[in-house]
């Protein structure tokens, strides 16, 4: 076996996001192979062996890598459409275009989505993919391959829709799979790609899309499948008033009660949005340990409302942040969500007490790792955890005069990423991706977006 190789990072401010929110004004982190070996105030211990690299982090803030908990990569090639719509009108406008995607489009869109996030400090990504047109190729394989090439830790939430318009659902019939197809393909994806080990780069979750695009049977059997295979469950929930109305009309109950009745509350479940929840819904999430992916930019873009994040946190509900698909959040950056989580929640009932900058950073790191079921491995800087961490440059025009580095990161402009490590492997250097060709990805996404627009226009 090769000798342990060490990387020493010194002289930077460090926000560990551990359970005591330990910070060092100037400290060190020692990476040994894939993991964090030690960290603390001052300079690294003397006499470390096999140090292959020393990084001077003066003028930087070191944090855990950001964790994204909700996204739809394919939307990277349908950005800037239906910009003044609410969720249901926006979906109805976009489904016909989305139903025409194929494997090269999905690959390019995944590369674009991942590149944008990785450059901005994301070390753990996820994609909720639920559009599988017949004959479109191996979409799950293309998405997972894109994440592997980039070197980002990744969860694919294998989505599905089987409630077409003729069954009272929102998507057109041509955009949905059958119940049996969806379950079989999801099981196959788990068996082929899911790696449950410590430090795994690829995990798969079972993820029917939403109450208004999925049959009750697919919700029920999807939950059973996930538990039989030992993987996590993900879906959209309680996003809009229209969804709430839909659930009352079709099921005679609100979304949270519907989820509970179909097996969709539990500590192995995380749900995107959770905007329209009453006190008993919040209590049900807390009682069952169900996690939430808070997506403030997308919720604002689609006029969905403000999730009750301070109440969810006070109740002990695990909460992470999500970019959501870039057709409803064109920036595609998770940094924006740290800031918007803080700002949007201060517009709610708790006003200036809603969230602190440190809580926002926690949502985007440890909170995300928790909802993805990986808080024992990533999401905070602690000895023994994976070396997933970011060096943010804080000594340039944008941030140098901001009093506190965590405030600068959360409320300031998007901070330049000097270096980003995933499992001890550097994937970003001086703001550029080291693992893939960013310019080639930009060209491919532009070409595939144009090809999709052409195909969609011709029907
Ligand atoms: Zn979504």
mmCIF file of C-alpha atoms and ligand atoms in Angstrom, residues 70 72 128 236 272-273 324-325, ligand 1:
data_model
loop_
_atom_site.group_PDB
_atom_site.id
_atom_site.type_symbol
_atom_site.label_atom_id
_atom_site.label_comp_id
_atom_site.label_asym_id
_atom_site.label_seq_id
_atom_site.Cartn_x
_atom_site.Cartn_y
_atom_site.Cartn_z
ATOM 1 C CA UNK A 70 -32.183 19.646 -4.796
ATOM 2 C CA UNK A 72 -32.739 19.221 -11.998
ATOM 3 C CA UNK A 128 -33.472 14.850 -9.247
ATOM 4 C CA UNK A 236 -41.220 17.590 -4.094
ATOM 5 C CA UNK A 272 -37.894 19.796 -1.698
ATOM 6 C CA UNK A 273 -39.610 23.115 -0.811
ATOM 7 C CA UNK A 324 -33.489 23.654 -7.700
ATOM 8 C CA UNK A 325 -33.562 23.322 -11.473
HETATM 9 ZN ZN1 LIG B 1 -37.491 20.826 -8.089
#
